[in-house]
XYZ file of C-alpha atoms in Angstrom:
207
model
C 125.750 110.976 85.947
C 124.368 109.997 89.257
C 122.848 106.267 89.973
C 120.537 104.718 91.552
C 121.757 101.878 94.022
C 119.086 100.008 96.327
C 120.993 99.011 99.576
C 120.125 95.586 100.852
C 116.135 95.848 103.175
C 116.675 98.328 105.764
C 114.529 100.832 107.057
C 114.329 103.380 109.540
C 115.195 101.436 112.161
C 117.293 98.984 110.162
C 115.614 96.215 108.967
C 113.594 97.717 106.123
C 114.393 98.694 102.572
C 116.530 101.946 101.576
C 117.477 103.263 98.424
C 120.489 105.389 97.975
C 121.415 107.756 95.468
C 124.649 109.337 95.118
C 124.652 113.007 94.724
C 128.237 114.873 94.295
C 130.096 112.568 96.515
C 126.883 112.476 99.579
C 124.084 110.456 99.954
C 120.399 110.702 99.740
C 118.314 108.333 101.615
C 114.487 107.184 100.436
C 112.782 106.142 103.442
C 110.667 102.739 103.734
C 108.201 102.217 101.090
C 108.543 106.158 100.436
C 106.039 106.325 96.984
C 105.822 102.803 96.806
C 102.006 101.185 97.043
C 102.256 97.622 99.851
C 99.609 95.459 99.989
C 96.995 95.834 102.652
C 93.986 93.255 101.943
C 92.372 91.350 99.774
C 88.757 89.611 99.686
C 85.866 88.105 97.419
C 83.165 90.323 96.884
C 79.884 88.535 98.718
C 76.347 88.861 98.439
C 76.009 92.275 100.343
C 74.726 95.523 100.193
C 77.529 97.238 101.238
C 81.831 96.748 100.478
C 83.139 98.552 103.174
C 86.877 99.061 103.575
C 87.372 100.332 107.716
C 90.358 101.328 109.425
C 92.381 103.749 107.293
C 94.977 105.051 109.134
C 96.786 108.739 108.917
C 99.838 109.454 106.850
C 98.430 107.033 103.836
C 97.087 107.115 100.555
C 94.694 103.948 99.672
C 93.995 102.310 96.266
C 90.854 100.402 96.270
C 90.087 97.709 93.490
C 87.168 96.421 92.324
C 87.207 93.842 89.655
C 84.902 91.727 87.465
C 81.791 92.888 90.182
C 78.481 93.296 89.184
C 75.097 94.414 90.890
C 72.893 92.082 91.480
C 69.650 94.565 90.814
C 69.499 95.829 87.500
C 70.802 99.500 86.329
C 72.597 100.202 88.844
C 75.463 103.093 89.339
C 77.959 102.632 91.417
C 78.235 104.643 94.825
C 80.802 105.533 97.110
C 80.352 107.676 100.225
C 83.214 108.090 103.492
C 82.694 107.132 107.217
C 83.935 109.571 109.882
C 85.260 108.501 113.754
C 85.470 105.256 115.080
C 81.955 103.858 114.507
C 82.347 104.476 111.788
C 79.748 107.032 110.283
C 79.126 107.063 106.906
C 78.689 110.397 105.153
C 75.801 111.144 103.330
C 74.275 114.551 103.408
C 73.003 116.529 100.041
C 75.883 118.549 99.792
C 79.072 116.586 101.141
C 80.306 115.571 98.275
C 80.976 117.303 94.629
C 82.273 114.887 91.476
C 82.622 114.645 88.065
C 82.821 111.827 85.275
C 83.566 112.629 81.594
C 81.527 115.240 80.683
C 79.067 114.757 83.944
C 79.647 117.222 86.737
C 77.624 117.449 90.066
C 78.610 120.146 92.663
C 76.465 119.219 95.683
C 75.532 115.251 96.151
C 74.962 112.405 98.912
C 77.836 110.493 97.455
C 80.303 109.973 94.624
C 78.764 108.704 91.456
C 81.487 106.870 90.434
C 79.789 105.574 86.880
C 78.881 109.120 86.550
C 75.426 108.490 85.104
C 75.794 105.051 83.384
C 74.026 102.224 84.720
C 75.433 98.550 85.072
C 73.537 95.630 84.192
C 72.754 92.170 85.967
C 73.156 89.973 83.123
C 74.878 87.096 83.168
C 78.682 87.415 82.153
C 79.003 91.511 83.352
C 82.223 92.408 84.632
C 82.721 95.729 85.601
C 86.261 97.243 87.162
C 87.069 100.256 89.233
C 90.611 101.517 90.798
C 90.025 104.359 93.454
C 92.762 106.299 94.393
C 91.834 108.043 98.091
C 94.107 111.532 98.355
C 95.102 111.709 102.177
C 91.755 110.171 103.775
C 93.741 110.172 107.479
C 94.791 113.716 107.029
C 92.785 116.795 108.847
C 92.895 120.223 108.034
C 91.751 119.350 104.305
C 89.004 117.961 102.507
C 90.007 113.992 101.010
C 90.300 113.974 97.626
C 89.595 110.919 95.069
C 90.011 109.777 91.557
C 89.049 106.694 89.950
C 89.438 104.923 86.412
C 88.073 101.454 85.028
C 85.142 100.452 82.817
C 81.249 99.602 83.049
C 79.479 96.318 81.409
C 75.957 96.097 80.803
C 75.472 92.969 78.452
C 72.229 93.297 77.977
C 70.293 92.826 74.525
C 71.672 95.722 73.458
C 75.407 95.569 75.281
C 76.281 98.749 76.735
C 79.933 99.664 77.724
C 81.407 102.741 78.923
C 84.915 104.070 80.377
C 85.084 105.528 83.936
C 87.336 108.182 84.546
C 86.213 110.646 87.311
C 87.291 112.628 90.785
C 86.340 113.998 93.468
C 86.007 115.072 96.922
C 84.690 114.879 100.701
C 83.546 118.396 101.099
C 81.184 118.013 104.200
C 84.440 118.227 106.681
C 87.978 118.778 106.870
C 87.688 115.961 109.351
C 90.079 112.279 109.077
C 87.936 109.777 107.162
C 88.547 106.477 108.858
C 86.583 104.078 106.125
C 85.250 104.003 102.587
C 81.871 102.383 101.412
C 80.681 101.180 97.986
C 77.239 100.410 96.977
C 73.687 100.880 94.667
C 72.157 103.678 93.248
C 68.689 101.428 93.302
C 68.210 101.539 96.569
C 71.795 101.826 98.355
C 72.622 99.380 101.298
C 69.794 97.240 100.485
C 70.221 95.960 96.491
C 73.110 93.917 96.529
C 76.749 92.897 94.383
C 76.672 89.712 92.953
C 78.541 87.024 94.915
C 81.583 87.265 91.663
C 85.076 89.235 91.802
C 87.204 90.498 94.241
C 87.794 93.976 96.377
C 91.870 95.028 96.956
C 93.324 97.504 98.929
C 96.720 98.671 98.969
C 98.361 101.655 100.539
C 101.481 104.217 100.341
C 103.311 106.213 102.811
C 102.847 110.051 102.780
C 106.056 110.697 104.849
């Protein structure tokens, strides 16, 4: 029965870390961080319209977490849409995206719906959470892929709460998405989070 041993950190170049697992007497060699998610960034979420997350490179997958956020506008759904090219440009024509949540399926939309058709509330003590996995944003030559998990709070008089499980895709272009953006359904880039939680990115290697 073959074992896994983890060498001391070394990477390609030495200095990393490197797994090896003997095979019949030979070795087999994990590159660095090879299916392993490292930490990118970290910040509090502020009072703005937008969360955008820039600079995603090629050869990557991204996980993107929101937690205990809230908008500051009532009912509001969350959004995400992709930016394109340096600037960058954010994505939002009526048929670049397709989605679907539960039981809630939309071929053709200006963005990802990522609580599907539920709406958060802004009552004091919501805390809603999202983790958005980005398939290959970097890559060309296919469209990015994304699913997502995490739960939505209304505490209204009547509390509403609801699971969020959903996917997607970027089906405008085949192009390299350089940036993700978050915001409103009420009136997107304009009503604003709440100044409460955090936004954390992390990343794996595809190669």
């Amino acid at each position: 029965m073959s074992t896994l041993n983890v060498a001391a950190l070394q990477d390609v170049d030495a200095d990393g870390s490197k797994a090896t697992l003997p095979i019949t007497g030979s070795n087999f060699t994990l590159g660095p961080n090879w299916g392993a998610m490292e930490f990118a960034s970290t910040a509090a979420i502020t009072a703005a319209g937008n969360l955008s997350i820039t600079g995603l490179a090629a050869g990557y997958d991204y996980l993107v977490q929101l937690e205990a956020f809230a908008p500051t506008t009532d009912l509001g759904i969350l959004f995400a849409r992709v930016g394109t090219g340096a600037g960058p440009t954010y994505q939002s024509g009526g048929s670049d995206y397709r989605w679907i949540d539960l039981a809630v399926i939309d071929n053709a939309d200006s963005e990802l719906a990522i609580f599907g058709t539920q709406t958060a509330g802004n009552d004091s003590g919501n805390l809603c959470q999202v983790e958005m996995l980005l398939i290959n944003p970097g890559g060309t030559g296919e469209n990015m892929m994304a699913r997502w998990m995490g739960t939505m709070d209304n505490q209204a008089a009547t509390p509403n709460q609801a699971r969020v499980i959903g996917g997607g895709a970027y089906i405008g272009a085949t192009t390299a998405v350089t940036a993700v953006q978050f915001g409103w359904s009420t009136n997107y880039g304009t009503d604003t989070f709440k100044a409460q939680g955090d936004i954390t990115v992390w990343r794996r290697r595809r190669s």
